[in-house]
Amino acid sequence: MKLLVTGGAGYVGSHSVRALLDEGHDVVVLDNLSTGHKWALQDCELISVDLRDETNLLRSIKNRGFDGVLHFAAKSLVGESKNQPALYYQNNVGGTTNLVRAMQAADIQRLVFSSTAAIFGNPVSDLIDEKHPKTPINVYGQTKLVVEHLLQAVAESSDFSATCLRYFNAAGANNAANLGEWHEPETHLIPNALRAAAGTGNALTLFGDDYPTTDGTCVRDYIHVDDLASAHVAAIEKMSAGGNFNVYNLGNGNGYSVKEVIAACEKAVGAEIPFTIGPRREGDPATLVASAQKARDELDWNPQFGAIDKIAQSAWNWECYRRDSLA
Ligand code: UFG
């Protein structure tokens, strides 16, 4: 297929581009490189357009023969979303609205959308399936939920089809392709722990050890970024036009506490990673673990990197490469 990947120079986007190329698809990346990286482009053609620029967006995607779009481009920091809500609505909701309008004008009818566990808010069950109530507790989650509603409405009123993939905690790296995570500022646990170990970041702070969990630290479902990538390949390949709308939760179904994740990182590094206990971070639910049975059943999705040790090892290999070759 000929596919447009927005945000293809970003973390999950670039790994998904790799997976699409490996499956023989023809990929063009659309990215404004505000947070994405040129080194992550993998020789794909780059369309340098901002999704907020509807005129140029339509001009650059019409008559290109795209069969579908995978849409990763978004603002994605929970803390930042609290301080700059209008920026998040403009980028995530406004940008996606422009993209859908341009796709319809260009007669492109298939979209895979990067959604998030943040749409659920505080969980009311141990495992979160697709029907779990959606009450986001941060602006980032709100914007992603609004886009899901938008896509459902468009699919119900036209031939446009959309699949929303809700990631739990994306982590790890593709060492063979020299791809990995690089955010500035970095807010995520695993890269922060590994940057502390590699001497490329600040000392690690653990945000709260008084949660109602086994060791008092937050529990999350870490999913390898290449497993997310394979779900995107399956989603776009299985999609047909005709106004279909689908949602899938993507996780391993296993929860690891912050302390367990730090221990896995220490194993990968081969050294202790010192940390201090700080206060809770606002907006962090105690536990977030997915039920991804629907994706396994309907997309034939079979994640390969469930063990946190493997995820941490690939992230550590990447952090060493990043420090030695890119930073
Ligand atoms: N944490 C620390 N220290 C750090 C960073 C994180 O203790 O330096 C803790 C957090 O408090 C949390 C856990 O480690 O308990 C995981 O935090 P991350 O920032 O790595 O990931 P989140 O669970 O906060 O975020 C993920 C996605 C978001 C999404 C969110 C949904 O990265 O995009 O899940 O809740 F919005």
mmCIF file of C-alpha atoms and ligand atoms in Angstrom:
data_model
loop_
_atom_site.group_PDB
_atom_site.id
_atom_site.type_symbol
_atom_site.label_atom_id
_atom_site.label_comp_id
_atom_site.label_asym_id
_atom_site.label_seq_id
_atom_site.Cartn_x
_atom_site.Cartn_y
_atom_site.Cartn_z
ATOM 1 C CA MET A 1 0.000 0.000 0.000
ATOM 2 C CA LYS A 2 1.039 3.604 -0.416
ATOM 3 C CA LEU A 3 0.787 5.127 3.056
ATOM 4 C CA LEU A 4 1.152 8.566 4.586
ATOM 5 C CA VAL A 5 2.541 8.553 8.136
ATOM 6 C CA THR A 6 2.081 11.767 10.090
ATOM 7 C CA GLY A 7 4.565 12.085 12.939
ATOM 8 C CA GLY A 8 6.717 9.435 11.267
ATOM 9 C CA ALA A 9 9.885 11.073 12.624
ATOM 10 C CA GLY A 10 8.709 10.619 16.219
ATOM 11 C CA TYR A 11 9.099 7.711 18.629
ATOM 12 C CA VAL A 12 6.196 5.339 17.919
ATOM 13 C CA GLY A 13 5.831 6.777 14.403
ATOM 14 C CA SER A 14 9.399 5.971 13.318
ATOM 15 C CA HIS A 15 9.209 2.402 14.624
ATOM 16 C CA SER A 16 5.933 1.943 12.769
ATOM 17 C CA VAL A 17 7.485 3.344 9.575
ATOM 18 C CA ARG A 18 10.240 0.716 9.947
ATOM 19 C CA ALA A 19 7.660 -2.058 10.342
ATOM 20 C CA LEU A 20 5.636 -0.814 7.348
ATOM 21 C CA LEU A 21 8.767 -0.638 5.159
ATOM 22 C CA ASP A 22 9.759 -4.141 6.279
ATOM 23 C CA GLU A 23 6.334 -5.363 5.103
ATOM 24 C CA GLY A 24 6.948 -3.826 1.686
ATOM 25 C CA HIS A 25 4.703 -0.781 1.968
ATOM 26 C CA ASP A 26 5.552 2.512 0.278
ATOM 27 C CA VAL A 27 5.806 5.177 3.020
ATOM 28 C CA VAL A 28 5.803 8.985 2.905
ATOM 29 C CA VAL A 29 6.292 10.863 6.186
ATOM 30 C CA LEU A 30 4.500 14.105 7.037
ATOM 31 C CA ASP A 31 6.153 15.818 9.996
ATOM 32 C CA ASN A 32 6.892 19.393 11.039
ATOM 33 C CA LEU A 33 9.945 18.113 12.962
ATOM 34 C CA SER A 34 8.888 20.085 16.044
ATOM 35 C CA THR A 35 9.610 17.053 18.216
ATOM 36 C CA GLY A 36 10.532 14.454 15.579
ATOM 37 C CA HIS A 37 14.065 13.790 14.356
ATOM 38 C CA LYS A 38 15.616 13.848 10.885
ATOM 39 C CA TRP A 39 17.734 10.787 11.741
ATOM 40 C CA ALA A 40 14.510 8.827 12.294
ATOM 41 C CA LEU A 41 13.241 9.347 8.714
ATOM 42 C CA GLN A 42 14.838 6.191 7.253
ATOM 43 C CA ASP A 43 15.200 7.652 3.745
ATOM 44 C CA CYS A 44 11.461 8.232 3.404
ATOM 45 C CA GLU A 45 10.224 11.237 1.511
ATOM 46 C CA LEU A 46 9.409 14.014 4.009
ATOM 47 C CA ILE A 47 6.463 16.368 3.602
ATOM 48 C CA SER A 48 7.257 19.275 5.931
ATOM 49 C CA VAL A 49 3.788 20.566 6.661
ATOM 50 C CA ASP A 50 2.105 21.528 9.904
ATOM 51 C CA LEU A 51 -1.320 19.923 10.339
ATOM 52 C CA ARG A 52 -2.675 23.279 11.466
ATOM 53 C CA ASP A 53 -2.042 24.602 7.917
ATOM 54 C CA GLU A 54 -5.091 23.123 6.173
ATOM 55 C CA THR A 55 -4.424 24.684 2.764
ATOM 56 C CA ASN A 56 -0.890 23.353 2.441
ATOM 57 C CA LEU A 57 -1.932 20.063 3.955
ATOM 58 C CA LEU A 58 -4.531 19.424 1.257
ATOM 59 C CA ARG A 59 -2.168 20.642 -1.469
ATOM 60 C CA SER A 60 0.525 18.214 -0.361
ATOM 61 C CA ILE A 61 -1.576 15.051 -0.040
ATOM 62 C CA LYS A 62 -4.043 15.273 -2.929
ATOM 63 C CA ASN A 63 -3.349 13.370 -6.152
ATOM 64 C CA ARG A 64 -0.582 11.365 -4.485
ATOM 65 C CA GLY A 65 -2.431 8.050 -4.600
ATOM 66 C CA PHE A 66 -2.335 7.355 -0.850
ATOM 67 C CA ASP A 67 -4.303 4.272 0.210
ATOM 68 C CA GLY A 68 -4.369 5.286 3.846
ATOM 69 C CA VAL A 69 -2.914 7.394 6.646
ATOM 70 C CA LEU A 70 -1.369 6.461 9.988
ATOM 71 C CA HIS A 71 -1.664 9.492 12.229
ATOM 72 C CA PHE A 72 0.911 9.794 15.040
ATOM 73 C CA ALA A 73 1.575 13.545 14.966
ATOM 74 C CA ALA A 74 0.415 15.094 18.236
ATOM 75 C CA LYS A 75 1.453 16.920 21.357
ATOM 76 C CA SER A 76 1.772 14.195 23.988
ATOM 77 C CA LEU A 77 3.069 15.438 27.337
ATOM 78 C CA VAL A 78 0.541 15.194 30.140
ATOM 79 C CA GLY A 79 2.154 17.931 32.258
ATOM 80 C CA GLU A 80 2.511 20.324 29.333
ATOM 81 C CA SER A 81 -1.118 19.737 28.388
ATOM 82 C CA LYS A 82 -2.202 21.040 31.766
ATOM 83 C CA ASN A 83 -0.269 24.274 31.310
ATOM 84 C CA GLN A 84 -1.054 24.813 27.619
ATOM 85 C CA PRO A 85 -4.530 23.377 27.002
ATOM 86 C CA ALA A 86 -5.302 25.565 23.984
ATOM 87 C CA LEU A 87 -2.084 24.428 22.275
ATOM 88 C CA TYR A 88 -3.102 20.798 22.858
ATOM 89 C CA TYR A 89 -6.623 21.302 21.506
ATOM 90 C CA GLN A 90 -5.266 23.233 18.527
ATOM 91 C CA ASN A 91 -2.692 20.571 17.620
ATOM 92 C CA ASN A 92 -4.455 17.368 18.536
ATOM 93 C CA VAL A 93 -8.098 18.185 17.827
ATOM 94 C CA GLY A 94 -7.667 20.984 15.267
ATOM 95 C CA GLY A 95 -4.798 19.226 13.493
ATOM 96 C CA THR A 96 -6.709 15.953 13.225
ATOM 97 C CA THR A 97 -9.863 17.732 12.043
ATOM 98 C CA ASN A 98 -7.823 19.343 9.258
ATOM 99 C CA LEU A 99 -6.284 15.989 8.388
ATOM 100 C CA VAL A 100 -9.669 14.270 8.125
ATOM 101 C CA ARG A 101 -11.072 17.087 5.980
ATOM 102 C CA ALA A 102 -8.021 16.966 3.691
ATOM 103 C CA MET A 103 -8.247 13.175 3.460
ATOM 104 C CA GLN A 104 -11.912 13.365 2.495
ATOM 105 C CA ALA A 105 -11.167 16.034 -0.105
ATOM 106 C CA ALA A 106 -8.346 13.862 -1.473
ATOM 107 C CA ASP A 107 -10.543 10.732 -1.376
ATOM 108 C CA ILE A 108 -8.368 8.855 1.153
ATOM 109 C CA GLN A 109 -10.709 6.757 3.283
ATOM 110 C CA ARG A 110 -8.584 4.848 5.822
ATOM 111 C CA LEU A 111 -7.047 6.254 8.996
ATOM 112 C CA VAL A 112 -5.215 4.595 11.906
ATOM 113 C CA PHE A 113 -5.139 6.935 14.892
ATOM 114 C CA SER A 114 -2.724 6.975 17.871
ATOM 115 C CA SER A 115 -4.904 7.069 20.946
ATOM 116 C CA THR A 116 -3.907 6.494 24.554
ATOM 117 C CA ALA A 117 -4.724 4.892 27.891
ATOM 118 C CA ALA A 118 -5.020 8.465 29.156
ATOM 119 C CA ILE A 119 -8.600 8.574 27.794
ATOM 120 C CA PHE A 120 -9.730 6.259 30.624
ATOM 121 C CA GLY A 121 -8.708 8.336 33.634
ATOM 122 C CA ASN A 122 -8.756 6.512 36.968
ATOM 123 C CA PRO A 123 -9.551 2.848 36.362
ATOM 124 C CA VAL A 124 -12.618 1.230 37.902
ATOM 125 C CA SER A 125 -11.507 -2.343 37.107
ATOM 126 C CA ASP A 126 -8.217 -4.277 37.350
ATOM 127 C CA LEU A 127 -7.944 -4.790 33.611
ATOM 128 C CA ILE A 128 -9.029 -2.006 31.276
ATOM 129 C CA ASP A 129 -10.887 -3.212 28.220
ATOM 130 C CA GLU A 130 -12.313 -1.136 25.385
ATOM 131 C CA LYS A 131 -15.662 -0.609 27.131
ATOM 132 C CA HIS A 132 -14.139 0.807 30.309
ATOM 133 C CA PRO A 133 -15.618 4.257 31.203
ATOM 134 C CA LYS A 134 -13.756 7.158 29.651
ATOM 135 C CA THR A 135 -13.207 10.007 32.081
ATOM 136 C CA PRO A 136 -9.777 11.499 31.292
ATOM 137 C CA ILE A 137 -8.083 13.349 34.127
ATOM 138 C CA ASN A 138 -5.749 15.444 31.984
ATOM 139 C CA VAL A 139 -6.047 17.664 28.925
ATOM 140 C CA TYR A 140 -3.914 15.349 26.798
ATOM 141 C CA GLY A 141 -6.356 12.489 27.399
ATOM 142 C CA GLN A 142 -9.304 14.794 26.741
ATOM 143 C CA THR A 143 -7.976 15.805 23.331
ATOM 144 C CA LYS A 144 -7.417 12.183 22.292
ATOM 145 C CA LEU A 145 -10.927 11.226 23.413
ATOM 146 C CA VAL A 146 -12.463 14.125 21.470
ATOM 147 C CA VAL A 147 -10.645 12.903 18.358
ATOM 148 C CA GLU A 148 -12.013 9.384 18.879
ATOM 149 C CA HIS A 149 -15.529 10.901 18.969
ATOM 150 C CA LEU A 150 -14.775 12.927 15.845
ATOM 151 C CA LEU A 151 -13.570 9.863 13.945
ATOM 152 C CA GLN A 152 -16.577 7.803 15.012
ATOM 153 C CA ALA A 153 -18.943 10.526 13.840
ATOM 154 C CA VAL A 154 -17.184 10.842 10.478
ATOM 155 C CA ALA A 155 -17.149 7.058 10.002
ATOM 156 C CA GLU A 156 -20.879 6.869 10.792
ATOM 157 C CA SER A 157 -21.718 9.499 8.212
ATOM 158 C CA SER A 158 -19.479 8.512 5.282
ATOM 159 C CA ASP A 159 -17.249 5.845 3.710
ATOM 160 C CA PHE A 160 -14.358 6.997 5.879
ATOM 161 C CA SER A 161 -12.986 4.226 8.133
ATOM 162 C CA ALA A 162 -10.942 4.752 11.298
ATOM 163 C CA THR A 163 -9.158 2.497 13.779
ATOM 164 C CA CYS A 164 -8.047 3.956 17.117
ATOM 165 C CA LEU A 165 -5.139 2.223 18.861
ATOM 166 C CA ARG A 166 -4.910 3.081 22.546
ATOM 167 C CA TYR A 167 -1.365 2.651 23.758
ATOM 168 C CA PHE A 168 -0.596 1.893 27.357
ATOM 169 C CA ASN A 169 3.068 2.658 28.262
ATOM 170 C CA ALA A 170 5.161 2.631 25.075
ATOM 171 C CA ALA A 171 8.754 1.649 25.850
ATOM 172 C CA GLY A 172 11.869 -0.003 24.415
ATOM 173 C CA ALA A 173 13.664 0.479 21.112
ATOM 174 C CA ASN A 174 14.547 -1.154 17.804
ATOM 175 C CA ASN A 175 18.289 -1.720 18.168
ATOM 176 C CA ALA A 176 18.747 -3.269 14.711
ATOM 177 C CA ALA A 177 17.365 -0.122 13.054
ATOM 178 C CA ASN A 178 19.050 2.281 15.515
ATOM 179 C CA LEU A 179 15.696 3.758 16.444
ATOM 180 C CA GLY A 180 14.555 4.747 19.910
ATOM 181 C CA GLU A 181 13.027 7.297 22.208
ATOM 182 C CA TRP A 182 14.340 10.855 22.403
ATOM 183 C CA HIS A 183 12.100 13.492 23.943
ATOM 184 C CA GLU A 184 13.224 16.880 25.242
ATOM 185 C CA PRO A 185 12.274 17.275 27.971
ATOM 186 C CA GLU A 186 12.098 13.579 28.813
ATOM 187 C CA THR A 187 9.312 12.765 31.258
ATOM 188 C CA HIS A 188 9.027 8.958 30.998
ATOM 189 C CA LEU A 189 10.276 6.551 33.620
ATOM 190 C CA ILE A 190 12.486 4.153 31.641
ATOM 191 C CA PRO A 191 14.473 6.755 29.658
ATOM 192 C CA ASN A 192 14.819 8.887 32.778
ATOM 193 C CA ALA A 193 16.207 5.936 34.736
ATOM 194 C CA LEU A 194 18.570 4.991 31.886
ATOM 195 C CA ARG A 195 19.682 8.567 31.251
ATOM 196 C CA ALA A 196 20.559 8.814 34.943
ATOM 197 C CA ALA A 197 22.614 5.620 34.571
ATOM 198 C CA ALA A 198 24.288 6.729 31.322
ATOM 199 C CA GLY A 199 25.159 10.178 32.609
ATOM 200 C CA THR A 200 22.964 11.816 29.951
ATOM 201 C CA GLY A 201 20.207 13.034 32.277
ATOM 202 C CA ASN A 202 19.319 14.176 35.752
ATOM 203 C CA ALA A 203 19.262 12.064 38.885
ATOM 204 C CA LEU A 204 16.115 9.928 39.054
ATOM 205 C CA THR A 205 13.163 10.867 41.239
ATOM 206 C CA LEU A 206 10.467 8.309 42.000
ATOM 207 C CA PHE A 207 7.128 10.094 42.131
ATOM 208 C CA GLY A 208 5.325 8.723 45.187
ATOM 209 C CA ASP A 209 5.649 5.472 47.151
ATOM 210 C CA ASP A 210 2.371 5.665 49.059
ATOM 211 C CA TYR A 211 -0.014 4.336 46.394
ATOM 212 C CA PRO A 212 -2.355 1.422 47.167
ATOM 213 C CA THR A 213 -0.164 -1.094 45.268
ATOM 214 C CA THR A 214 2.042 -3.993 46.413
ATOM 215 C CA ASP A 215 5.149 -1.844 46.967
ATOM 216 C CA GLY A 216 3.459 1.568 47.114
ATOM 217 C CA THR A 217 4.633 2.699 43.650
ATOM 218 C CA CYS A 218 2.497 3.115 40.512
ATOM 219 C CA VAL A 219 1.822 0.090 38.346
ATOM 220 C CA ARG A 220 1.829 0.381 34.541
ATOM 221 C CA ASP A 221 1.538 -1.907 31.525
ATOM 222 C CA TYR A 222 4.725 -1.412 29.472
ATOM 223 C CA ILE A 223 4.437 -2.386 25.828
ATOM 224 C CA HIS A 224 7.419 -2.592 23.473
ATOM 225 C CA VAL A 225 7.326 0.001 20.729
ATOM 226 C CA ASP A 226 7.902 -2.673 18.063
ATOM 227 C CA ASP A 227 4.811 -4.485 19.335
ATOM 228 C CA LEU A 228 2.880 -1.237 18.920
ATOM 229 C CA ALA A 229 4.352 -0.974 15.417
ATOM 230 C CA SER A 230 3.159 -4.447 14.446
ATOM 231 C CA ALA A 231 -0.358 -3.554 15.629
ATOM 232 C CA HIS A 232 -0.341 -0.561 13.258
ATOM 233 C CA VAL A 233 0.693 -2.746 10.337
ATOM 234 C CA ALA A 234 -2.102 -5.203 11.138
ATOM 235 C CA ALA A 235 -4.652 -2.403 11.598
ATOM 236 C CA ILE A 236 -3.997 -0.697 8.254
ATOM 237 C CA GLU A 237 -3.740 -3.983 6.348
ATOM 238 C CA LYS A 238 -7.050 -5.258 7.749
ATOM 239 C CA MET A 239 -8.941 -2.046 7.241
ATOM 240 C CA SER A 240 -11.479 -1.557 4.529
ATOM 241 C CA ALA A 241 -13.268 1.612 3.548
ATOM 242 C CA GLY A 242 -17.029 1.741 4.029
ATOM 243 C CA GLY A 243 -17.453 3.669 7.256
ATOM 244 C CA ASN A 244 -15.968 1.239 9.765
ATOM 245 C CA PHE A 245 -14.904 2.434 13.206
ATOM 246 C CA ASN A 246 -12.838 0.319 15.608
ATOM 247 C CA VAL A 247 -10.969 0.807 18.872
ATOM 248 C CA TYR A 248 -8.292 -1.431 20.413
ATOM 249 C CA ASN A 249 -6.359 -1.290 23.674
ATOM 250 C CA LEU A 250 -2.686 -2.189 23.264
ATOM 251 C CA GLY A 251 -0.762 -3.517 26.254
ATOM 252 C CA ASN A 252 0.667 -6.783 27.578
ATOM 253 C CA GLY A 253 -1.887 -7.242 30.347
ATOM 254 C CA ASN A 254 0.915 -7.332 32.952
ATOM 255 C CA GLY A 255 1.503 -4.546 35.436
ATOM 256 C CA TYR A 256 4.954 -3.587 36.752
ATOM 257 C CA SER A 257 5.541 -1.169 39.608
ATOM 258 C CA VAL A 258 7.947 1.736 39.279
ATOM 259 C CA LYS A 259 10.355 -0.078 41.611
ATOM 260 C CA GLU A 260 10.168 -3.243 39.494
ATOM 261 C CA VAL A 261 10.894 -1.201 36.367
ATOM 262 C CA ILE A 262 13.904 0.425 38.018
ATOM 263 C CA ALA A 263 15.140 -3.051 39.011
ATOM 264 C CA ALA A 264 14.792 -4.208 35.368
ATOM 265 C CA CYS A 265 16.743 -1.145 34.233
ATOM 266 C CA GLU A 266 19.472 -1.888 36.793
ATOM 267 C CA LYS A 267 19.719 -5.435 35.438
ATOM 268 C CA ALA A 268 20.143 -4.093 31.904
ATOM 269 C CA VAL A 269 22.719 -1.517 32.962
ATOM 270 C CA GLY A 270 24.543 -3.898 35.293
ATOM 271 C CA ALA A 271 24.706 -1.294 38.054
ATOM 272 C CA GLU A 272 22.554 0.276 40.703
ATOM 273 C CA ILE A 273 20.486 3.311 39.648
ATOM 274 C CA PRO A 274 20.189 5.658 42.627
ATOM 275 C CA PHE A 275 16.868 7.437 43.087
ATOM 276 C CA THR A 276 15.149 9.635 45.602
ATOM 277 C CA ILE A 277 11.492 9.441 46.568
ATOM 278 C CA GLY A 278 9.598 12.582 45.665
ATOM 279 C CA PRO A 279 5.952 13.567 46.038
ATOM 280 C CA ARG A 280 3.254 12.069 43.825
ATOM 281 C CA ARG A 281 3.044 13.520 40.305
ATOM 282 C CA GLU A 282 -0.336 15.131 39.670
ATOM 283 C CA GLY A 283 -2.644 13.096 37.440
ATOM 284 C CA ASP A 284 -0.948 9.701 37.935
ATOM 285 C CA PRO A 285 -3.475 6.882 38.536
ATOM 286 C CA ALA A 286 -2.172 4.140 40.882
ATOM 287 C CA THR A 287 -2.586 1.320 38.361
ATOM 288 C CA LEU A 288 -3.168 1.120 34.597
ATOM 289 C CA VAL A 289 -3.188 -2.313 32.982
ATOM 290 C CA ALA A 290 -4.775 -3.218 29.644
ATOM 291 C CA SER A 291 -6.904 -6.042 28.467
ATOM 292 C CA ALA A 292 -5.744 -6.356 24.860
ATOM 293 C CA GLN A 293 -7.741 -9.482 24.067
ATOM 294 C CA LYS A 294 -9.746 -7.713 21.363
ATOM 295 C CA ALA A 295 -6.596 -6.720 19.452
ATOM 296 C CA ARG A 296 -5.239 -10.250 19.788
ATOM 297 C CA ASP A 297 -8.506 -11.722 18.490
ATOM 298 C CA GLU A 298 -9.434 -9.292 15.736
ATOM 299 C CA LEU A 299 -6.029 -8.025 14.539
ATOM 300 C CA ASP A 300 -4.224 -11.359 15.142
ATOM 301 C CA TRP A 301 -1.850 -9.249 17.178
ATOM 302 C CA ASN A 302 0.766 -11.200 19.061
ATOM 303 C CA PRO A 303 3.153 -8.997 21.078
ATOM 304 C CA GLN A 304 6.680 -10.434 21.188
ATOM 305 C CA PHE A 305 8.387 -8.480 23.982
ATOM 306 C CA GLY A 306 6.179 -8.932 27.043
ATOM 307 C CA ALA A 307 8.975 -9.266 29.587
ATOM 308 C CA ILE A 308 10.028 -5.984 31.162
ATOM 309 C CA ASP A 309 13.675 -7.175 31.162
ATOM 310 C CA LYS A 310 13.723 -7.367 27.364
ATOM 311 C CA ILE A 311 12.099 -3.960 27.066
ATOM 312 C CA ALA A 312 14.615 -2.405 29.464
ATOM 313 C CA GLN A 313 17.559 -4.075 27.704
ATOM 314 C CA SER A 314 16.558 -2.717 24.285
ATOM 315 C CA ALA A 315 16.030 0.742 25.805
ATOM 316 C CA TRP A 316 19.480 0.612 27.437
ATOM 317 C CA ASN A 317 21.162 -0.449 24.171
ATOM 318 C CA TRP A 318 19.446 2.480 22.501
ATOM 319 C CA GLU A 319 20.443 4.956 25.218
ATOM 320 C CA CYS A 320 24.115 3.948 24.839
ATOM 321 C CA TYR A 321 23.902 4.356 21.045
ATOM 322 C CA ARG A 322 22.151 7.714 21.401
ATOM 323 C CA ARG A 323 24.786 8.972 23.838
ATOM 324 C CA ASP A 324 27.749 7.731 21.794
ATOM 325 C CA SER A 325 26.538 8.393 18.231
ATOM 326 C CA LEU A 326 23.810 11.056 18.188
ATOM 327 C CA ALA A 327 23.810 13.282 21.269
HETATM 328 N N1 UFG B 1 7.835 8.153 37.068
HETATM 329 C C1 UFG B 1 8.747 8.392 38.073
HETATM 330 N N2 UFG B 1 9.839 9.155 37.762
HETATM 331 C C2 UFG B 1 10.054 9.686 36.526
HETATM 332 C C3 UFG B 1 9.109 9.422 35.521
HETATM 333 C C4 UFG B 1 7.997 8.662 35.823
HETATM 334 O O1 UFG B 1 8.595 7.934 39.201
HETATM 335 O O2 UFG B 1 11.063 10.382 36.331
HETATM 336 C C5 UFG B 1 6.657 7.305 37.369
HETATM 337 C C6 UFG B 1 5.342 8.012 37.116
HETATM 338 O O3 UFG B 1 4.947 8.728 38.259
HETATM 339 C C7 UFG B 1 4.425 6.839 36.782
HETATM 340 C C8 UFG B 1 5.362 5.826 36.112
HETATM 341 O O4 UFG B 1 6.679 6.203 36.512
HETATM 342 O O5 UFG B 1 3.968 6.278 37.974
HETATM 343 C C9 UFG B 1 5.272 5.843 34.605
HETATM 344 O O6 UFG B 1 5.413 7.189 34.181
HETATM 345 P P1 UFG B 1 5.667 7.599 32.653
HETATM 346 O O7 UFG B 1 5.799 9.089 32.630
HETATM 347 O O8 UFG B 1 6.770 6.777 32.095
HETATM 348 O O9 UFG B 1 4.348 7.130 31.929
HETATM 349 P P2 UFG B 1 2.836 7.542 32.263
HETATM 350 O O10 UFG B 1 2.196 6.308 32.808
HETATM 351 O O11 UFG B 1 2.701 8.754 33.052
HETATM 352 O O12 UFG B 1 2.378 7.955 30.826
HETATM 353 C C10 UFG B 1 1.893 7.055 29.898
HETATM 354 C C11 UFG B 1 2.102 7.632 28.506
HETATM 355 C C12 UFG B 1 1.290 8.893 28.358
HETATM 356 C C13 UFG B 1 -0.147 8.612 28.697
HETATM 357 C C14 UFG B 1 -0.253 7.994 30.078
HETATM 358 C C15 UFG B 1 -1.655 7.581 30.394
HETATM 359 O O13 UFG B 1 3.461 7.905 28.298
HETATM 360 O O14 UFG B 1 1.370 9.347 27.028
HETATM 361 O O15 UFG B 1 0.557 6.821 30.148
HETATM 362 O O16 UFG B 1 -1.862 7.663 31.770
HETATM 363 F F1 UFG B 1 -0.842 9.740 28.701
#
